[in-house]
PDB file of C-alpha atoms and ligand atoms in Angstrom:
ATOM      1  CA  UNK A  57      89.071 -26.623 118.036  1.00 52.00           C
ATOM      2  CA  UNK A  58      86.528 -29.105 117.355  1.00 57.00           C
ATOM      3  CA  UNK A  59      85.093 -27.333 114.564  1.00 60.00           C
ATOM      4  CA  UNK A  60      88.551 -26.769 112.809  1.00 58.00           C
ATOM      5  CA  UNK A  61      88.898 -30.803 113.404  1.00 57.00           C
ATOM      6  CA  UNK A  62      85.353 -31.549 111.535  1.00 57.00           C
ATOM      7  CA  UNK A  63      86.310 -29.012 108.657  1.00 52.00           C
ATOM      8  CA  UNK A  64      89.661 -30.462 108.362  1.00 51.00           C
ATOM      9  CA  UNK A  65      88.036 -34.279 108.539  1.00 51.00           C
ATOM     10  CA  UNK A  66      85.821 -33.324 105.987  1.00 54.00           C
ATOM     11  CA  UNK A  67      88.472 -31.802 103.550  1.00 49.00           C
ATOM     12  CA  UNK A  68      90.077 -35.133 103.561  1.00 48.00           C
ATOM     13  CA  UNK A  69      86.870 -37.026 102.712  1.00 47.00           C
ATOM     14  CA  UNK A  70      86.512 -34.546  99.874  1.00 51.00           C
ATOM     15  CA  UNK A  71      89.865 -34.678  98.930  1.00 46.00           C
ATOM     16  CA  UNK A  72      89.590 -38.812  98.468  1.00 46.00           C
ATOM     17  CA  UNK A  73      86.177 -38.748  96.705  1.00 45.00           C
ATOM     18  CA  UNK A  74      88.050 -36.428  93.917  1.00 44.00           C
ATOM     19  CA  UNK A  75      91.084 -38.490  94.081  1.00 39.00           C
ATOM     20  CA  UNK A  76      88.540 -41.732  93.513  1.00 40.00           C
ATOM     21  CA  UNK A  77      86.791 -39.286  90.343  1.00 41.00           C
ATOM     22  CA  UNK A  78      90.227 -38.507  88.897  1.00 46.00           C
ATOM     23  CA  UNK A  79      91.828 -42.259  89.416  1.00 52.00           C
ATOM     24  CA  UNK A  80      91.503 -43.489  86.058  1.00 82.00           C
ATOM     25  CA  UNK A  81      92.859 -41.474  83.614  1.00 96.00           C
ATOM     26  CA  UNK A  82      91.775 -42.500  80.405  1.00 97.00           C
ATOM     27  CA  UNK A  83      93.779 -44.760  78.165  1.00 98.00           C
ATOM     28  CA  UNK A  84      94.521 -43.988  74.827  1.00 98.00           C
ATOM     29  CA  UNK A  85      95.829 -46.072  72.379  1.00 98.00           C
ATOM     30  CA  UNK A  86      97.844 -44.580  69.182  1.00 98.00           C
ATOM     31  CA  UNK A  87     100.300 -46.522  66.922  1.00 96.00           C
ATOM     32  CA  UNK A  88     103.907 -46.695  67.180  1.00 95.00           C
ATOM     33  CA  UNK A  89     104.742 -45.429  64.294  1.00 93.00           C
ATOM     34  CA  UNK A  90     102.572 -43.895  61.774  1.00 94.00           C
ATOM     35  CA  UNK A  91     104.467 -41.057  61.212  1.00 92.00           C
ATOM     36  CA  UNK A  92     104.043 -37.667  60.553  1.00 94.00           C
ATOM     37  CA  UNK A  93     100.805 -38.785  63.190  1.00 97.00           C
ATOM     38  CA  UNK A  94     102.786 -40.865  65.593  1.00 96.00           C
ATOM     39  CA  UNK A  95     105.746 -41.329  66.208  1.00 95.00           C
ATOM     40  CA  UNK A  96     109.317 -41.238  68.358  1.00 95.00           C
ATOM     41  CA  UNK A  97     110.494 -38.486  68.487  1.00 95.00           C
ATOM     42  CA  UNK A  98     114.455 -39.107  68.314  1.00 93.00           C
ATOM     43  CA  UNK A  99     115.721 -36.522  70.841  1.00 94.00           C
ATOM     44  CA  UNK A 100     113.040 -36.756  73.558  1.00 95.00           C
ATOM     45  CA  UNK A 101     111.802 -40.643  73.371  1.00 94.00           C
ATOM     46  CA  UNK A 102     108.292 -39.393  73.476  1.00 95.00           C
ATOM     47  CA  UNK A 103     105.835 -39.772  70.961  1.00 97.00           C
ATOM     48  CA  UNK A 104     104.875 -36.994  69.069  1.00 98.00           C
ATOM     49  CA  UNK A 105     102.866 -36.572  65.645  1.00 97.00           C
ATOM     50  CA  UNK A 106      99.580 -34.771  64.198  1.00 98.00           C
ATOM     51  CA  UNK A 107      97.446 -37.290  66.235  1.00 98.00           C
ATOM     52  CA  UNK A 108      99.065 -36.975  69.400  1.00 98.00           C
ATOM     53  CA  UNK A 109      98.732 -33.154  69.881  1.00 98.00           C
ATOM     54  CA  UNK A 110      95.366 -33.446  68.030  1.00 98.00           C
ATOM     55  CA  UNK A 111      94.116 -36.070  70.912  1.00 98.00           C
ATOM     56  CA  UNK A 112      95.792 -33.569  73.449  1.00 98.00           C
ATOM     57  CA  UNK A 113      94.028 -30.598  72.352  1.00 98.00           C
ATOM     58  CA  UNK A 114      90.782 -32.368  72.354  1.00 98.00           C
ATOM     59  CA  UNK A 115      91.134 -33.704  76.017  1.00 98.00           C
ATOM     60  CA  UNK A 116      92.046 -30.419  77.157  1.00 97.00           C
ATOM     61  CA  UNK A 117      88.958 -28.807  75.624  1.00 97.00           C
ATOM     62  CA  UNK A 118      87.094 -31.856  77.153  1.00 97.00           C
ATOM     63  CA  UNK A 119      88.912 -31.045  80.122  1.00 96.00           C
ATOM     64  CA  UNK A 120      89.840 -35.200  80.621  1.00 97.00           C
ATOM     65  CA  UNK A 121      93.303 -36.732  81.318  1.00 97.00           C
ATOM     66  CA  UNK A 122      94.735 -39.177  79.896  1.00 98.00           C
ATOM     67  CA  UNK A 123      97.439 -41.962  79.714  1.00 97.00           C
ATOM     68  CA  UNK A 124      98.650 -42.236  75.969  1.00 97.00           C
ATOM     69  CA  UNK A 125      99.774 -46.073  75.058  1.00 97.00           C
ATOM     70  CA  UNK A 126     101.282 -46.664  71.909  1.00 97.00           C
ATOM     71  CA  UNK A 127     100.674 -50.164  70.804  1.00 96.00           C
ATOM     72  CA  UNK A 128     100.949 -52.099  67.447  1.00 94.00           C
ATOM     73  CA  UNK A 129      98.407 -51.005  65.065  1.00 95.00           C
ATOM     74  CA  UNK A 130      96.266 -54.513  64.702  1.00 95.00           C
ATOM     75  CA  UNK A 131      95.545 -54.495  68.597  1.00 96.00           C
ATOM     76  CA  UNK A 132      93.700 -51.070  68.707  1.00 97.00           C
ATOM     77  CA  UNK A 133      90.376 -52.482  67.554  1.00 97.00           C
ATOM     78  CA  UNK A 134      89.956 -55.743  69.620  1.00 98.00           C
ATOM     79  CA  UNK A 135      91.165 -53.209  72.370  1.00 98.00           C
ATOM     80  CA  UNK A 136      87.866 -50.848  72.055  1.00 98.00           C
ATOM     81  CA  UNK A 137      86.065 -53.222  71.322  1.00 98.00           C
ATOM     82  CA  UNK A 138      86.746 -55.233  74.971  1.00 97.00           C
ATOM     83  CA  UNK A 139      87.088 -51.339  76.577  1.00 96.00           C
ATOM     84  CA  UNK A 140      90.351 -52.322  77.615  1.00 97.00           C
ATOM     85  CA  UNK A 141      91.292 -48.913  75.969  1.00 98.00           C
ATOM     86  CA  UNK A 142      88.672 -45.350  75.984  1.00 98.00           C
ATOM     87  CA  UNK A 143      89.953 -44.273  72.459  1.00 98.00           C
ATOM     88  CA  UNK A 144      92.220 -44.942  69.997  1.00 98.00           C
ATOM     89  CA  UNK A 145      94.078 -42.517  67.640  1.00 98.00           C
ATOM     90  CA  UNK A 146      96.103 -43.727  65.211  1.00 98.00           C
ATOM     91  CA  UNK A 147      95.697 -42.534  61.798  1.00 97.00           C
ATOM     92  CA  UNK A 148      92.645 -45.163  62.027  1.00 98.00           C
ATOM     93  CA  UNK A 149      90.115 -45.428  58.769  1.00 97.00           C
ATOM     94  CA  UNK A 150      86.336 -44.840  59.346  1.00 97.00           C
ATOM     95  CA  UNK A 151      84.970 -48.425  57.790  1.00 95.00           C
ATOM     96  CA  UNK A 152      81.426 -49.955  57.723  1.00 95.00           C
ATOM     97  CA  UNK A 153      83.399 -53.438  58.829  1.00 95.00           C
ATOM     98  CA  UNK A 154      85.017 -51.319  61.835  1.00 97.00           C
ATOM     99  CA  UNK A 155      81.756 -49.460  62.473  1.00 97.00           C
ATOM    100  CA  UNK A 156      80.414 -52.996  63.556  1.00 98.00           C
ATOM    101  CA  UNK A 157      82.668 -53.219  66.707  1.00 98.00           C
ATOM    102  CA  UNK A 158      83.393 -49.635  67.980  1.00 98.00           C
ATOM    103  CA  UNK A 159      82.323 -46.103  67.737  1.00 98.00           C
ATOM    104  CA  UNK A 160      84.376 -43.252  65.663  1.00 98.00           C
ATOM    105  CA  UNK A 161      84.337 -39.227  65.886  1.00 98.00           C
ATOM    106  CA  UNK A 162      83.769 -37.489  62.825  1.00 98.00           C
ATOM    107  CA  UNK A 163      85.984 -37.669  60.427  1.00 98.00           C
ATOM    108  CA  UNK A 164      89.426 -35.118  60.924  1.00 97.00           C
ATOM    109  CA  UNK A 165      91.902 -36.011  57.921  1.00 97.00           C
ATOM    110  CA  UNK A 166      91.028 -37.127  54.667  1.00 95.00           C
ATOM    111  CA  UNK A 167      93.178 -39.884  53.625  1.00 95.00           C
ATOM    112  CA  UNK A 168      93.320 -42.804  50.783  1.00 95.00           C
ATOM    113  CA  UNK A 169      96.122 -45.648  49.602  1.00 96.00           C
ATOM    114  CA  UNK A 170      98.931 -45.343  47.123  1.00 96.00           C
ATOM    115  CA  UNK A 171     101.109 -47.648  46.098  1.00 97.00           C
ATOM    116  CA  UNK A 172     105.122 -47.265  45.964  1.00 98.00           C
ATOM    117  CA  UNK A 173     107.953 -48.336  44.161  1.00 98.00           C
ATOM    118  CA  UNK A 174     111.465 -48.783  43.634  1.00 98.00           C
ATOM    119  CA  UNK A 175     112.505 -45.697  41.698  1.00 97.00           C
ATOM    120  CA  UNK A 176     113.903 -47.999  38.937  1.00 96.00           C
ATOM    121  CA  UNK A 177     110.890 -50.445  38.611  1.00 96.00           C
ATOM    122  CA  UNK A 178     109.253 -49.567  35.237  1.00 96.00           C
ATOM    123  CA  UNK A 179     106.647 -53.182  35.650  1.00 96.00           C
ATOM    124  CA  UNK A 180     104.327 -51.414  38.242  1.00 97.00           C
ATOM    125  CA  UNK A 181     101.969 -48.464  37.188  1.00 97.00           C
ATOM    126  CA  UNK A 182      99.270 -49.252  39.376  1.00 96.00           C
ATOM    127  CA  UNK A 183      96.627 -51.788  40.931  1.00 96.00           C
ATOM    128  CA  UNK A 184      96.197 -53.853  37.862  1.00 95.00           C
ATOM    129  CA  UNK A 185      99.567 -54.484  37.396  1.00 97.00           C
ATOM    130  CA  UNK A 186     100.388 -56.282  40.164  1.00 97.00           C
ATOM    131  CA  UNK A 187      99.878 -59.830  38.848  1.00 95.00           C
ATOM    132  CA  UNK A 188     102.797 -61.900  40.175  1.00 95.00           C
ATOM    133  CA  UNK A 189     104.019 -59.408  42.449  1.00 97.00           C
ATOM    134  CA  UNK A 190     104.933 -59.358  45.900  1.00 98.00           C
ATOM    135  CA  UNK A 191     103.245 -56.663  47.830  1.00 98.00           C
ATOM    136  CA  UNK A 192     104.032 -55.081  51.763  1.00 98.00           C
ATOM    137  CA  UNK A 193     101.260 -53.218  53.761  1.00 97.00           C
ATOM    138  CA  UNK A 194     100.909 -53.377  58.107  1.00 95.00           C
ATOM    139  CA  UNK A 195      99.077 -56.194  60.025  1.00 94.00           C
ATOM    140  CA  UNK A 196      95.228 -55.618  60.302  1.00 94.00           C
ATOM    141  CA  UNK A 197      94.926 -52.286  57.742  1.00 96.00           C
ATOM    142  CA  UNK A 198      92.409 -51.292  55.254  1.00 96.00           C
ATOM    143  CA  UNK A 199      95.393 -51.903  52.724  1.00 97.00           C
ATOM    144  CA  UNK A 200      95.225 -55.781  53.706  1.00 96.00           C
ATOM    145  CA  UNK A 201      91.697 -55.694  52.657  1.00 94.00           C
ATOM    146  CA  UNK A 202      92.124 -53.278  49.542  1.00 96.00           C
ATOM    147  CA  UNK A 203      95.108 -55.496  47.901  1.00 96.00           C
ATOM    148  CA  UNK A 204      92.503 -58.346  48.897  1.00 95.00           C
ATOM    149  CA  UNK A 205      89.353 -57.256  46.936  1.00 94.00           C
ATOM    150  CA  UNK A 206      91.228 -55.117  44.274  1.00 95.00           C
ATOM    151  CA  UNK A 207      94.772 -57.009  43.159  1.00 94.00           C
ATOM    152  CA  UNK A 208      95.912 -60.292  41.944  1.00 92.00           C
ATOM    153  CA  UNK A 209      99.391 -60.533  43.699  1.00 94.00           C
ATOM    154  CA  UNK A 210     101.658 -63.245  44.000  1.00 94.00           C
ATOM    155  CA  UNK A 211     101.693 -62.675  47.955  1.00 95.00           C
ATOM    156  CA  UNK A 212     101.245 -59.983  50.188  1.00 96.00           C
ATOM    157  CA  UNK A 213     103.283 -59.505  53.024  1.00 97.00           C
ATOM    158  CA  UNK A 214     102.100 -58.541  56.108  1.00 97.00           C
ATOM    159  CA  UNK A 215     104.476 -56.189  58.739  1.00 94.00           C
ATOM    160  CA  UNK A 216     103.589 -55.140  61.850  1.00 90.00           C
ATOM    161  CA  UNK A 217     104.738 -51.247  61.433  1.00 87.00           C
ATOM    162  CA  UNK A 218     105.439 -49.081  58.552  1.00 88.00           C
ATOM    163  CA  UNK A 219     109.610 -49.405  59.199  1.00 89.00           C
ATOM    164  CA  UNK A 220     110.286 -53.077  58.863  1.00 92.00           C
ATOM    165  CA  UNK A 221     107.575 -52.763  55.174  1.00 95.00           C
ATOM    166  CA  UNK A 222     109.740 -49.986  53.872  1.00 96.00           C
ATOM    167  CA  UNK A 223     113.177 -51.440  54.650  1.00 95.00           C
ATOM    168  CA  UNK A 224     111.677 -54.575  52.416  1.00 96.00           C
ATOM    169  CA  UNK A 225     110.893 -52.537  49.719  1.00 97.00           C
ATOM    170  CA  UNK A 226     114.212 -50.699  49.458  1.00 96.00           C
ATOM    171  CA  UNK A 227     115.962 -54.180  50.533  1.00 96.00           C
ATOM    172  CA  UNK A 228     114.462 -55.980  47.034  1.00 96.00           C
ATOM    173  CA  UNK A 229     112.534 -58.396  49.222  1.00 96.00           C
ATOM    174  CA  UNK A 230     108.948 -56.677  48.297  1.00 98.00           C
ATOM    175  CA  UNK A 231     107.959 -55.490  44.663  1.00 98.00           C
ATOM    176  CA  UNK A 232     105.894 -52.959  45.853  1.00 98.00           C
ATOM    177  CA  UNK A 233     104.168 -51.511  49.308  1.00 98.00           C
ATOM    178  CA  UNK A 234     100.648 -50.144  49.452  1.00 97.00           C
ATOM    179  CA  UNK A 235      99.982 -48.034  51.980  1.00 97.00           C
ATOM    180  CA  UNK A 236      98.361 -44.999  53.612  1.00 96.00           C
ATOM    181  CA  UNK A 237      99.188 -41.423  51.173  1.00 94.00           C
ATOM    182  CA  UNK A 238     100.126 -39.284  53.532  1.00 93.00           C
ATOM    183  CA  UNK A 239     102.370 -42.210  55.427  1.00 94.00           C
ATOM    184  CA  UNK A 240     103.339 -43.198  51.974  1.00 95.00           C
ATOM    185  CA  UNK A 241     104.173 -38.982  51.143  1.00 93.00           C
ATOM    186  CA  UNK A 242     106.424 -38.306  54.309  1.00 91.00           C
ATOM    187  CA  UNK A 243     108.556 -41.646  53.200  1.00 94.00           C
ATOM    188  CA  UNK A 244     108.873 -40.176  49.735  1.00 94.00           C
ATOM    189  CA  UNK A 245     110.056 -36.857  50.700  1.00 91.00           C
ATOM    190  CA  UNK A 246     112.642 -38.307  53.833  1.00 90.00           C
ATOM    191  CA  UNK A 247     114.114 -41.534  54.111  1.00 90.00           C
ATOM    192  CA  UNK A 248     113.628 -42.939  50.781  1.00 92.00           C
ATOM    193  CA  UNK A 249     114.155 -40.059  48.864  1.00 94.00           C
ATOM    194  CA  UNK A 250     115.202 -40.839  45.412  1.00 95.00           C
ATOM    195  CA  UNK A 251     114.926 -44.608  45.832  1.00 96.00           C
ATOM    196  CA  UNK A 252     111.431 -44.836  45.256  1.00 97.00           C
ATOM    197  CA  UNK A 253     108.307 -43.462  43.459  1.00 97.00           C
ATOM    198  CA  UNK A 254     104.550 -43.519  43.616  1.00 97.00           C
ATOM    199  CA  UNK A 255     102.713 -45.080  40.852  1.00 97.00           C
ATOM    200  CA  UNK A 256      99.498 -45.559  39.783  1.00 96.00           C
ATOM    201  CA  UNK A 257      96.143 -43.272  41.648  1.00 94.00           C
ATOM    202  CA  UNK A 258      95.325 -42.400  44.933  1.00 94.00           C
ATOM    203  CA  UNK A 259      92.963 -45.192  45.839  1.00 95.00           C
ATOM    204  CA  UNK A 260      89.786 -46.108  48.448  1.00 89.00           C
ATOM    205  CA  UNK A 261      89.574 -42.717  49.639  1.00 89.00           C
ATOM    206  CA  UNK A 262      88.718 -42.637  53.652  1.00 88.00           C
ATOM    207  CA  UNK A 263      88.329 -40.306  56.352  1.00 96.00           C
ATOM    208  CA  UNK A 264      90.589 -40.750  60.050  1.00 98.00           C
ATOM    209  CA  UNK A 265      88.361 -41.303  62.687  1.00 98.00           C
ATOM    210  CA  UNK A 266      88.849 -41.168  66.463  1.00 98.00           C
ATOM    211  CA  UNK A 267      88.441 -44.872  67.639  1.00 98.00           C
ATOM    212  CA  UNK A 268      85.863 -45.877  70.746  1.00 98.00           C
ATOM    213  CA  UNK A 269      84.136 -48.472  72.771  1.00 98.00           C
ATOM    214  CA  UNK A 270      80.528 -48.947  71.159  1.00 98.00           C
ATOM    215  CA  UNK A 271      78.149 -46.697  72.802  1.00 97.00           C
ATOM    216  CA  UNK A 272      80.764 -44.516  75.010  1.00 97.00           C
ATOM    217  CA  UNK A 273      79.863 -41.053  76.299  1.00 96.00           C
ATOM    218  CA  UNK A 274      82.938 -39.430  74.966  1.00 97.00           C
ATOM    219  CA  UNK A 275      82.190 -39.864  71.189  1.00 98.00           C
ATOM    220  CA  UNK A 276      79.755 -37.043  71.560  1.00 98.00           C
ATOM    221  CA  UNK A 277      81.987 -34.860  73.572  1.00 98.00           C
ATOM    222  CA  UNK A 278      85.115 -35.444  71.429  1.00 98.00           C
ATOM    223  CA  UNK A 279      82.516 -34.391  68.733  1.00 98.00           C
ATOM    224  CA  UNK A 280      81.923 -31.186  69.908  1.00 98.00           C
ATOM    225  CA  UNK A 281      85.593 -30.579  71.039  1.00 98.00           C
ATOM    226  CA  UNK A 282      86.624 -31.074  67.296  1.00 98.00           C
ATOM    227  CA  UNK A 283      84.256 -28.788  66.637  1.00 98.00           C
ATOM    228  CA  UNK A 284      84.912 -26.263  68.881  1.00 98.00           C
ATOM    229  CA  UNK A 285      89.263 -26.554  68.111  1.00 98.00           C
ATOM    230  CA  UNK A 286      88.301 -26.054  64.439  1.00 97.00           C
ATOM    231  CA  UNK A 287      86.714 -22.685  64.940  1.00 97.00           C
ATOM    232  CA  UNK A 288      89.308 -21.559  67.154  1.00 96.00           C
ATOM    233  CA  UNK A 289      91.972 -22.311  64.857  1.00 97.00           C
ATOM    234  CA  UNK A 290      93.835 -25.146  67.356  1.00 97.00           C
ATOM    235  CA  UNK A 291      92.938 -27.531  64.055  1.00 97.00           C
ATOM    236  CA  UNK A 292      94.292 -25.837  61.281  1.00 97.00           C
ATOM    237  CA  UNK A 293      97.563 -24.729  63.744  1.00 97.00           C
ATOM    238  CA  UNK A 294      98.384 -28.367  64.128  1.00 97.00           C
ATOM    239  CA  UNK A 295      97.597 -29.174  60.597  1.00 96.00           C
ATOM    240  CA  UNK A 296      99.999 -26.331  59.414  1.00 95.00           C
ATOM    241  CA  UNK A 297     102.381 -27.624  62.006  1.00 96.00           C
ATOM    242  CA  UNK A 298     102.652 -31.532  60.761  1.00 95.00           C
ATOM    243  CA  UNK A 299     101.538 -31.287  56.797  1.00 91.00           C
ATOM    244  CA  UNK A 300     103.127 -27.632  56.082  1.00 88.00           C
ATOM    245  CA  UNK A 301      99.738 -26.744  54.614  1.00 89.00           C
ATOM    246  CA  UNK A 302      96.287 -24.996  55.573  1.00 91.00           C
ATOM    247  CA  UNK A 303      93.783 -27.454  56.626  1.00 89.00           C
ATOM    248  CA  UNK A 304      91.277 -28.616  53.740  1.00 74.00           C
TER     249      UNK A 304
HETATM  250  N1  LIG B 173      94.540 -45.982  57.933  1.00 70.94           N
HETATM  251  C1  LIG B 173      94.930 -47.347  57.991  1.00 70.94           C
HETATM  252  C2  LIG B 173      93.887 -48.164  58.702  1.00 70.94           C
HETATM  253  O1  LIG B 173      93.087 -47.646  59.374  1.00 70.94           O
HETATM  254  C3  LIG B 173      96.303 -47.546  58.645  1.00 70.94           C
HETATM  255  C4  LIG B 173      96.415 -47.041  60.039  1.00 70.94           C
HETATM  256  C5  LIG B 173      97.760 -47.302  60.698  1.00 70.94           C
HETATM  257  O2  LIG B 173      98.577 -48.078  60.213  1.00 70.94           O
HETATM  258  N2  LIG B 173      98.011 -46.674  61.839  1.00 70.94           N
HETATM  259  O3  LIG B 173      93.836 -49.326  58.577  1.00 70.94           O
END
């Protein structure tokens, strides 16, 4: 009897020490809506996207769970950067300004800007032309600093998600928005299909990376997981899945 009580006391000692390993799930911040990466999904409430089942497939391989937090876009950053949040995925450019304050995995989508119009604006045919024009991009995105360094606009406007920047295009209260391609593509081809057009060329190419706290033990890990879900084919199955194509 005593022996089955000194097994059984030190099961539950075990049993809280892993319950104290597993407490923290990780938290993982992705936009709200950066769709076809993240996004609501209509009929369940949950997000969904490229990103999302790209993260999940990596902390599986990792073998980590994990608490996904959609947030707006602009507070992912300061986020790592204070480790309030482990890692961030959300469509996020690898920059040498972002490289300052956090970490990123390698590269996994290769992405650049593009600039949209109404379908019946003939005055826009690119960056140069936007002299005196008002322009819409999302709060705290490498388009803020593009349209910045690269245009000579009456105003930009800044949004904080991709939703209430399209709605001002197609509303006349923007001239033009300038935004991520393949954000840009999936508006084209849905919701504001035949109401506007890309002009111009597909500008500041950049790579997504994986966003985390400077120094963490997981960019190496989520390194090798990426790795290890492209040769398996998990990678090019979710790329198939959310762009319709093989991955490049
Ligand atoms: N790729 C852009 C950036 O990193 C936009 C990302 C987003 O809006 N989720 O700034």
């Amino acid at each position: 009897m005593k022996r089955i009580t000194t097994i059984f006391i030190a099961l539950v000692i075990a049993l809280s020490m892993v319950g104290t390993a597993f407490a923290g799930n990780l938290v993982v911040a992705t936009d709200t809506n950066f769709p076809p990466f993240e996004f609501k999904d209509p009929k369940t409430g949950q997000h969904t996207g490229f990103d999302v089942e790209l993260w999940d497939a990596l902390a599986k391989e990792i073998g980590v769970e994990y608490d996904l937090q959609p947030m707006a876009f602009k507070g992912i950053v300061p986020g790592l950067q204070s480790a309030q949040l482990d890692a961030g995925i959300a469509g996020m450019s690898i920059t040498d300004k972002r490289r300052e304050v956090i970490d990123f995995s390698d590269g996994y989508y290769d992405s650049g800007l593009l600039l949209l119009v109404r379908a019946d604006d003939t005055s826009i045919t690119g960056i140069d032309t936007l002299d005196g024009k008002i322009v819409a991009t999302k709060q705290g995105t490498t388009s803020v600093e593009f349209l910045k360094e690269n245009a000579n606009t009456a105003e930009t406007k800044l949004f904080p998600n991709d939703n209430a920047m399209f709605m001002e295009l197609l509303t006349g209260g923007v001239d033009a928005v300038m935004f991520d391609k393949p954000v840009i593509e999936s508006f084209v081809s849905k919701r504001g299909k035949g109401e506007v057009k890309i002009v111009g060329d597909l500008y500041a190419g950049q790579p997504y990376g994986i966003g985390f706290p400077k120094d963490s033990e997981l960019v190496s890990k989520v390194n090798a997981a990426l790795k290890a879900i492209k040769a398996n084919g998990t990678y090019n199955a979710l790329y198939k899945k959310w762009f319709g194509v093989d991955a490049r």
